[in-house]
mmCIF file of C-alpha atoms in Angstrom:
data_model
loop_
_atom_site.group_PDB
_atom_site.id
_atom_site.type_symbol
_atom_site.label_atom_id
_atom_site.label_comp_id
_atom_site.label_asym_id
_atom_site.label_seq_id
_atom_site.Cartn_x
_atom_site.Cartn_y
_atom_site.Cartn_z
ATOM 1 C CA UNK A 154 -11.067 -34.868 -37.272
ATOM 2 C CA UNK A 155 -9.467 -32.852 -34.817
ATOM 3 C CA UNK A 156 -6.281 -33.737 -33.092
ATOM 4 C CA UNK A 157 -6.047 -34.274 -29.504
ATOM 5 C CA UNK A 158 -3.014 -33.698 -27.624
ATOM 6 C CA UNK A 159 -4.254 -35.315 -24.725
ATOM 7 C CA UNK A 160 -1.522 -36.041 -21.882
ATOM 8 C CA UNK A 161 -3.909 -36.959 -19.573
ATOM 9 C CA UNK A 162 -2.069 -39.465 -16.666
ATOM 10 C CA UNK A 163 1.491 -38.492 -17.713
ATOM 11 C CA UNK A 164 3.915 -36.617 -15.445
ATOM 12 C CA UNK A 165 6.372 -34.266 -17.120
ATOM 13 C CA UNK A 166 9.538 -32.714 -15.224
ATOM 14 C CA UNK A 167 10.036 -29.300 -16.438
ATOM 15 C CA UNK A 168 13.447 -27.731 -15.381
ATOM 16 C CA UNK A 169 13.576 -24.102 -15.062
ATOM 17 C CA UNK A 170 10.110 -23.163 -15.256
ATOM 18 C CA UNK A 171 10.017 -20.369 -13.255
ATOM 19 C CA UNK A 172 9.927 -17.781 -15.987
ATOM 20 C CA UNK A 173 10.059 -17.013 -19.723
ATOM 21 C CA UNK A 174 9.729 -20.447 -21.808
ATOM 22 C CA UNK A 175 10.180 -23.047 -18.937
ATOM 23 C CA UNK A 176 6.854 -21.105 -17.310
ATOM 24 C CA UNK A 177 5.009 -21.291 -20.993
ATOM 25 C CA UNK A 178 6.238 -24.957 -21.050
ATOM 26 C CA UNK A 179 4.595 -25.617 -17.419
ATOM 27 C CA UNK A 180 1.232 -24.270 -18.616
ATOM 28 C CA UNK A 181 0.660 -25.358 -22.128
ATOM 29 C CA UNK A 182 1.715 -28.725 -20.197
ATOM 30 C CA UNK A 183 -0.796 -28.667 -17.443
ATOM 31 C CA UNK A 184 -3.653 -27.489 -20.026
ATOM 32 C CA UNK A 185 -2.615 -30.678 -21.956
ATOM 33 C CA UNK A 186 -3.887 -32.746 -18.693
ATOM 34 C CA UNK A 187 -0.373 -33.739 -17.541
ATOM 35 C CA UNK A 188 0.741 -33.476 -14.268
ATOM 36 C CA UNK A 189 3.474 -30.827 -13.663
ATOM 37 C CA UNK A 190 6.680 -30.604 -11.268
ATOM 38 C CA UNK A 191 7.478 -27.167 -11.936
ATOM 39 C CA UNK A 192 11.862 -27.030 -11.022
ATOM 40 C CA UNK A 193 13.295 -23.879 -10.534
ATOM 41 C CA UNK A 194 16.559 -22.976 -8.652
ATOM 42 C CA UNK A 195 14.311 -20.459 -6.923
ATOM 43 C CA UNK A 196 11.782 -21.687 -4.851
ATOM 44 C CA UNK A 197 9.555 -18.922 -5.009
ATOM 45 C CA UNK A 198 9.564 -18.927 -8.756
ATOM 46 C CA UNK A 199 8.691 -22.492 -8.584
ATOM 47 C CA UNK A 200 5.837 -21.947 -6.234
ATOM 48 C CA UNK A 201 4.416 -19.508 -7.945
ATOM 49 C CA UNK A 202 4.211 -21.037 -11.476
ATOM 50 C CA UNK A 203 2.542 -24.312 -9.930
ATOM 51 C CA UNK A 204 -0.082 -21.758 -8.116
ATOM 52 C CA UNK A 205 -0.492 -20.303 -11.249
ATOM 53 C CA UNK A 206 -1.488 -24.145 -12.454
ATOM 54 C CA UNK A 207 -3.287 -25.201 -9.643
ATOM 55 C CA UNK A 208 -5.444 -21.814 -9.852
ATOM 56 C CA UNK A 209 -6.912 -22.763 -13.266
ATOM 57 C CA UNK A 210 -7.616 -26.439 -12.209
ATOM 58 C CA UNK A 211 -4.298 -28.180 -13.482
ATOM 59 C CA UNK A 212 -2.031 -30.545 -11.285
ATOM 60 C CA UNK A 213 1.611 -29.007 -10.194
ATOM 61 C CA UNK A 214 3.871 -29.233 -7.775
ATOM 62 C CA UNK A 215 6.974 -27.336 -6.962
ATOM 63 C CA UNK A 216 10.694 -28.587 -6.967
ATOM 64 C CA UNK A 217 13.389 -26.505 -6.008
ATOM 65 C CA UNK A 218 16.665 -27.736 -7.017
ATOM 66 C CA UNK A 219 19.804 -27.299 -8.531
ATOM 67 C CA UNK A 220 20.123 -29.267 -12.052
ATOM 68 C CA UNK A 221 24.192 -28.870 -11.553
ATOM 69 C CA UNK A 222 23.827 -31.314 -8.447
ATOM 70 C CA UNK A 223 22.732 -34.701 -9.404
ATOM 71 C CA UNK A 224 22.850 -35.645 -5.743
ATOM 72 C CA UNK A 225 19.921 -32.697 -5.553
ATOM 73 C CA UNK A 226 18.380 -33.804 -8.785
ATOM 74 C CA UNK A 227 17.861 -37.516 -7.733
ATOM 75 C CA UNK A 228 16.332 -36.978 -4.704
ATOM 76 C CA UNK A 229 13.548 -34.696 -6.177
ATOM 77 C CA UNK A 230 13.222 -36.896 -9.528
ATOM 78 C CA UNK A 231 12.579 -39.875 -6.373
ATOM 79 C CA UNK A 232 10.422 -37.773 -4.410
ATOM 80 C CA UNK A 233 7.851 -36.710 -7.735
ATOM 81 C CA UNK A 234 7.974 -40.400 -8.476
ATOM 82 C CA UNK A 235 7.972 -41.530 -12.352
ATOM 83 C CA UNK A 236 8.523 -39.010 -14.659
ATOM 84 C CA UNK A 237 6.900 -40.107 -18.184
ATOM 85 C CA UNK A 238 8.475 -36.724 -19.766
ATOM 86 C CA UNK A 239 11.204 -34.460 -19.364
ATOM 87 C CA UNK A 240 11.578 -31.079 -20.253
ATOM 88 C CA UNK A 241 15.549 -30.309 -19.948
ATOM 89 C CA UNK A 242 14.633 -26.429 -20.701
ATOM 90 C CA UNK A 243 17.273 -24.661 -17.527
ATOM 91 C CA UNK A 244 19.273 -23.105 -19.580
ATOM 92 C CA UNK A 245 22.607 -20.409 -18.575
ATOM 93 C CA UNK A 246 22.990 -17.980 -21.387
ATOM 94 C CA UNK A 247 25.423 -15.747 -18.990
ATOM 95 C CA UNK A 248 24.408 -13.798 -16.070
ATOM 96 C CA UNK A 249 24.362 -10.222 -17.964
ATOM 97 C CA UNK A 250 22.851 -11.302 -21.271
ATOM 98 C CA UNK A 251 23.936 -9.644 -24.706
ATOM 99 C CA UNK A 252 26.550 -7.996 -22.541
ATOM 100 C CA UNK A 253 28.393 -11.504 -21.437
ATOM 101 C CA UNK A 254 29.328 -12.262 -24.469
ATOM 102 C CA UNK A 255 33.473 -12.301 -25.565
ATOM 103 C CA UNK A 256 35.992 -13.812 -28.166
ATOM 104 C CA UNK A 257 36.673 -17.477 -27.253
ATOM 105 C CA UNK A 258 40.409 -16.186 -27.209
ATOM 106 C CA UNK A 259 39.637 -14.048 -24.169
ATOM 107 C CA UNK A 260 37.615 -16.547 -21.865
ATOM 108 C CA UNK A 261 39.260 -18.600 -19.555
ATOM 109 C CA UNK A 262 38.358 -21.732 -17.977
ATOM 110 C CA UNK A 263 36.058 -20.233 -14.827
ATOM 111 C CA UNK A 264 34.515 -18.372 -17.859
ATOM 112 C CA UNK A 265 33.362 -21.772 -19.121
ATOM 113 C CA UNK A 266 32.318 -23.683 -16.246
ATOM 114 C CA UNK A 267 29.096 -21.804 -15.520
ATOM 115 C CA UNK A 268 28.375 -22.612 -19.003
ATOM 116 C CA UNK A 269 28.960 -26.241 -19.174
ATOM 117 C CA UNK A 270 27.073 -27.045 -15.767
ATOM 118 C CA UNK A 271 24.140 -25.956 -16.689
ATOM 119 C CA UNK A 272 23.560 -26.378 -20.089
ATOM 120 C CA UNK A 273 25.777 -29.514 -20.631
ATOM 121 C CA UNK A 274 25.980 -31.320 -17.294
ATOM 122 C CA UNK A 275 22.424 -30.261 -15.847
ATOM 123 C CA UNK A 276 20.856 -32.322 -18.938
ATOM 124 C CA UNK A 277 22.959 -35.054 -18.146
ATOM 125 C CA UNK A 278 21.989 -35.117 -14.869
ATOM 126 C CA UNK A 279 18.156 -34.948 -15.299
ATOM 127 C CA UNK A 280 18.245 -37.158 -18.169
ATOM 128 C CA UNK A 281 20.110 -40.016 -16.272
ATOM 129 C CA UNK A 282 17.876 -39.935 -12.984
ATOM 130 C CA UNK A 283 14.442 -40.430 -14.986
ATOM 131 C CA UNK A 284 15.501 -42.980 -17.585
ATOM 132 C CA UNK A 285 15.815 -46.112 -15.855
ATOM 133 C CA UNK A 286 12.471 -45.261 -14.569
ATOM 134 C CA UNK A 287 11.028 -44.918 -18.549
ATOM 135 C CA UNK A 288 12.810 -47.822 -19.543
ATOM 136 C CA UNK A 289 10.954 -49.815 -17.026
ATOM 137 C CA UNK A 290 7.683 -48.331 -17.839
ATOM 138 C CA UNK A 291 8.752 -48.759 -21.842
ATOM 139 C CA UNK A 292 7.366 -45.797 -22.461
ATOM 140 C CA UNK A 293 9.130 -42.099 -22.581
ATOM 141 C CA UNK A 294 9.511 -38.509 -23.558
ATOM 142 C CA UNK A 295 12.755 -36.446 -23.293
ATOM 143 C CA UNK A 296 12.761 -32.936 -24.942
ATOM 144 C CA UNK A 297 15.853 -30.538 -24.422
ATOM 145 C CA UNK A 298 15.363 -27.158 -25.400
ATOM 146 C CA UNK A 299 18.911 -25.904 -27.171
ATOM 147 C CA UNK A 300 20.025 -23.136 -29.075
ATOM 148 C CA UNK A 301 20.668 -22.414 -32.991
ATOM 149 C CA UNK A 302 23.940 -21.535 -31.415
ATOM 150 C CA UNK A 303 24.860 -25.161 -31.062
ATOM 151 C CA UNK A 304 23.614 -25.586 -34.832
ATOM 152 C CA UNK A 305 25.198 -23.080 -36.459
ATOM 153 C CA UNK A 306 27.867 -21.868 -34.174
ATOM 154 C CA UNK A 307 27.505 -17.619 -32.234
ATOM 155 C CA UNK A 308 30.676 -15.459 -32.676
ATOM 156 C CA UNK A 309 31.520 -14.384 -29.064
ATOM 157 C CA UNK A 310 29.377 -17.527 -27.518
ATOM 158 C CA UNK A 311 31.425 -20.106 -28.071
ATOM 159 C CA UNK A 312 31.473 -21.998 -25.046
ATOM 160 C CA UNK A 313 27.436 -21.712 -24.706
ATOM 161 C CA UNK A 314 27.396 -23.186 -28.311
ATOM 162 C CA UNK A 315 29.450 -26.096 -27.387
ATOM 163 C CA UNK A 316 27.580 -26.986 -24.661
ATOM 164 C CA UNK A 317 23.955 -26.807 -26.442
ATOM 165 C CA UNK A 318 25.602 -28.676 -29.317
ATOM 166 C CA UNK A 319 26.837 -31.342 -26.751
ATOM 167 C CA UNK A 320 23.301 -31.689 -25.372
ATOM 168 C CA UNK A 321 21.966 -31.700 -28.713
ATOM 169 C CA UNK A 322 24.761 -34.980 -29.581
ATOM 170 C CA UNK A 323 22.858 -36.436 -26.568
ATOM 171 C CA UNK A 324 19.790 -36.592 -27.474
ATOM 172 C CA UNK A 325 20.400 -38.536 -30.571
ATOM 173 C CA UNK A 326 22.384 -40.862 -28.636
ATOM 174 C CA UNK A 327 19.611 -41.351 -26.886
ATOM 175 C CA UNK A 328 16.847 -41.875 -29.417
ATOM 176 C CA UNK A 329 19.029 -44.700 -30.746
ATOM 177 C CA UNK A 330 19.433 -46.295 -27.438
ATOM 178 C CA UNK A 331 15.766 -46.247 -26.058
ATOM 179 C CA UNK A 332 13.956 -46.235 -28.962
ATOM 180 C CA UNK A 333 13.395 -50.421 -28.430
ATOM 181 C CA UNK A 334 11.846 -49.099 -25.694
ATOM 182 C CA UNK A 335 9.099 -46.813 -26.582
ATOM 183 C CA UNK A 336 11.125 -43.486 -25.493
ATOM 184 C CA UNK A 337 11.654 -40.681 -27.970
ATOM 185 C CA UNK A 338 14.102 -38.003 -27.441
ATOM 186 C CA UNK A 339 14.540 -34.526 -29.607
ATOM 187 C CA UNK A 340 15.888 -31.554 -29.634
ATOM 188 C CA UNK A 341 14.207 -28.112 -29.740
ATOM 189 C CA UNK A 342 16.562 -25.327 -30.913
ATOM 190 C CA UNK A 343 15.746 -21.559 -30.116
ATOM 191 C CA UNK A 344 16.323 -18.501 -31.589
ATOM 192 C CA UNK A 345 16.608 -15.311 -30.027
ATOM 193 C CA UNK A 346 13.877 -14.850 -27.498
ATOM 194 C CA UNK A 347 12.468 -12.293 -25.154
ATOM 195 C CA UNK A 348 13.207 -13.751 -21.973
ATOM 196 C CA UNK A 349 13.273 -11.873 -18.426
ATOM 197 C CA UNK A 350 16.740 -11.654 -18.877
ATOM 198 C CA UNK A 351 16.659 -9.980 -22.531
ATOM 199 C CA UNK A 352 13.264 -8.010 -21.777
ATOM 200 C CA UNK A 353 15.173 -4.582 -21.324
ATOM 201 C CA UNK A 354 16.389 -4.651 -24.677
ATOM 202 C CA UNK A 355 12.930 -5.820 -26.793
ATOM 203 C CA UNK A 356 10.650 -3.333 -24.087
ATOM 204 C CA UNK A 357 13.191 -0.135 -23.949
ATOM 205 C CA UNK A 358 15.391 -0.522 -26.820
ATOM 206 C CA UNK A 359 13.098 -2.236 -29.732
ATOM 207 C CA UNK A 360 14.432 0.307 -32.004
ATOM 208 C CA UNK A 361 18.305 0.256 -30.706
ATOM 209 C CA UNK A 362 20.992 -0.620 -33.483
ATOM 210 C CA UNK A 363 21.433 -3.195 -31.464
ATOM 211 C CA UNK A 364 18.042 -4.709 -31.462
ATOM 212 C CA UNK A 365 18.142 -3.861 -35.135
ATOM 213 C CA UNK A 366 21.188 -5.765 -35.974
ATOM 214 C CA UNK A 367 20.270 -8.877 -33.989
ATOM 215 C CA UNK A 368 16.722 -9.431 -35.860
ATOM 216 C CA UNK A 369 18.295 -8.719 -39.392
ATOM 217 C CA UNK A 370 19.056 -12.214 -40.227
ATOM 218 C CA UNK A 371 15.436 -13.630 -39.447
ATOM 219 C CA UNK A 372 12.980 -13.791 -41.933
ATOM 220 C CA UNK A 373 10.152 -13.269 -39.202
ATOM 221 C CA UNK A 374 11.243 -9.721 -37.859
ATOM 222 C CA UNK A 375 10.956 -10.335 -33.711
ATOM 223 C CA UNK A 376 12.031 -12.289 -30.858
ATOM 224 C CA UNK A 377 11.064 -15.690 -30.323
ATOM 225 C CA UNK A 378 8.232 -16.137 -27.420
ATOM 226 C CA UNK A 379 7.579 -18.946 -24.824
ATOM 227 C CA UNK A 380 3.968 -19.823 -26.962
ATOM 228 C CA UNK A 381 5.945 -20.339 -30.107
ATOM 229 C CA UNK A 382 7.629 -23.255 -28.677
ATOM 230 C CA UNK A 383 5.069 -25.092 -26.256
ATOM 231 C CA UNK A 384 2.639 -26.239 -28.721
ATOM 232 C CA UNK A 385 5.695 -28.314 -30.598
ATOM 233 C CA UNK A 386 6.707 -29.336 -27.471
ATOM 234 C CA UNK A 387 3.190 -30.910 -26.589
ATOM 235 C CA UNK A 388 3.115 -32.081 -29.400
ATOM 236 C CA UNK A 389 6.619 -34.290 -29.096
ATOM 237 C CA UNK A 390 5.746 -35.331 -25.855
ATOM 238 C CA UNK A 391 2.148 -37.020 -27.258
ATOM 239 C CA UNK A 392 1.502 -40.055 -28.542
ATOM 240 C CA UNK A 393 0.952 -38.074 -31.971
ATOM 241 C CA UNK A 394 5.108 -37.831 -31.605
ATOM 242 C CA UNK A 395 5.679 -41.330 -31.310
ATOM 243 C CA UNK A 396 7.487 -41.981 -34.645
ATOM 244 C CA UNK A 397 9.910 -38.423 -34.118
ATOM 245 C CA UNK A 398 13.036 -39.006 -32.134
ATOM 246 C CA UNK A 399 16.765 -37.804 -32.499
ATOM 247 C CA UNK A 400 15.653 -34.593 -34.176
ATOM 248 C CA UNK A 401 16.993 -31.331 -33.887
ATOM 249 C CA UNK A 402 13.860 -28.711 -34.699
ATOM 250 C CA UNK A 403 14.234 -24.929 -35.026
ATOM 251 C CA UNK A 404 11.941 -22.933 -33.751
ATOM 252 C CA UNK A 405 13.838 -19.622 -34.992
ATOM 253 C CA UNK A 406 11.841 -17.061 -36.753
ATOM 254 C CA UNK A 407 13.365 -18.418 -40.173
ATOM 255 C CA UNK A 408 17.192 -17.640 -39.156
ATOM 256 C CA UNK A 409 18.668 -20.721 -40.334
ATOM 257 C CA UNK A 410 16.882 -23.635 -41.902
ATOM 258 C CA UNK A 411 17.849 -27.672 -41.600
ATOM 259 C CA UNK A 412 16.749 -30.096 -44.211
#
């Protein structure tokens, strides 16, 4: 018998789904049969991945907003109405990629703000404005995409790392909190992926010692891509996923493993 991942009637919040995995997210979501609010911090990013739904028959709508103002993030989690699943995917790996990356001995603390709002902060933010709502509805989803970073630690990332792993100690606070109440919440942790942001290296530089050296510890010899996360990510968010909750998964070409 086949399995359906049917979300058919749910509404799922996906934070920065303009681009790269938040936009693969918004899709594989909307072909699922949920309803999508598309967030981006650019509005025409936003509006252009819900067109994208709307154009092959899905429902979407766009929300611009800033996931680093909860003021921001409340209104438009009260204007879409009840979320039944998040998608905590915005994500800051540093403005210049690969090339943002120092000793933690070298940063100082403007380095890690940008860090921390986003990655730390903007999940506690989301996460807090839809949960009373799931509580009251005893039913919920909330998936935040992380990093193997916060698993394993990343030389010269340190302050991204502590703020995926703080996310990451979130979630499992959560699961044990609103389990009694029909919400599951896990953790999806990433490998390196080709992004918009990383794209120059994996389209000009494939070959580059560089590129080289950063795909030598994974078993499965390329970058991650958006499609190799959203069909776990469906998955979590269905009823099928029901009986999963405080887990951290990798998705991560085989670069570490977890028991």
């Amino acid at each position: 018998m086949a399995v359906q991942l049917d979300l058919t009637g749910r509404r799922v919040l996906i934070t920065g789904a303009g681009q790269g995995v938040g936009r693969g997210l918004a899709l594989a979501f909307a072909s699922a049969g949920a309803a999508v609010v598309v967030n981006d911090l650019r509005a025409e990013r936003a509006e252009a991945v819900a067109d994208e739904i709307r154009a092959e028959g899905g429902t979407a709508t766009a929300a611009a907003f800033d996931v680093t103002d909860f003021d921001a993030v409340t209104a438009a989690v009260t204007a879409a109405g009840h979320v039944d699943i998040l998608v905590n995917n915005a994500g800051n790996a540093g403005a210049e990629g690969f090339a943002s990356r120092a000793p933690f001995a070298e940063t100082a603390p403007e380095d890690w703000e940008p860090f921390l709002r986003v990655n730390l902060y903007g999940v506690l933010h989301c996460t807090r404005a839809v949960l009373p709502s799931m509580i009251d509805h005893t039913w919920g989803r909330v998936l935040t995409i992380v990093s193997d970073a916060g698993r394993t630690g990343d030389a010269n990332g340190a302050t991204y790392a502590a703020a995926k792993a703080g996310a990451a100690g979130l979630t499992r606070s959560l699961a044990l909190e609103t389990g009694r109440y029909g919400i599951t919440a896990n953790n999806i942790a990433l490998g390196t992926m080709r992004t918009p942001l990383t794209e120059p290296l994996w389209a000009e530089q494939a070959d580059s010692p560089q590129a080289k050296a950063i795909l030598a510890g994974y078993a499965v010899r390329r970058p991650g891509l958006p499609e190799d996360v959203t069909h776990l990510a469906v998955l979590l968010a269905s009823d099928h996923g029901s009986w999963i909750t405080g887990q951290t998964i990798p998705v991560n070409g085989g670069y570490s493993f977890a028991l």
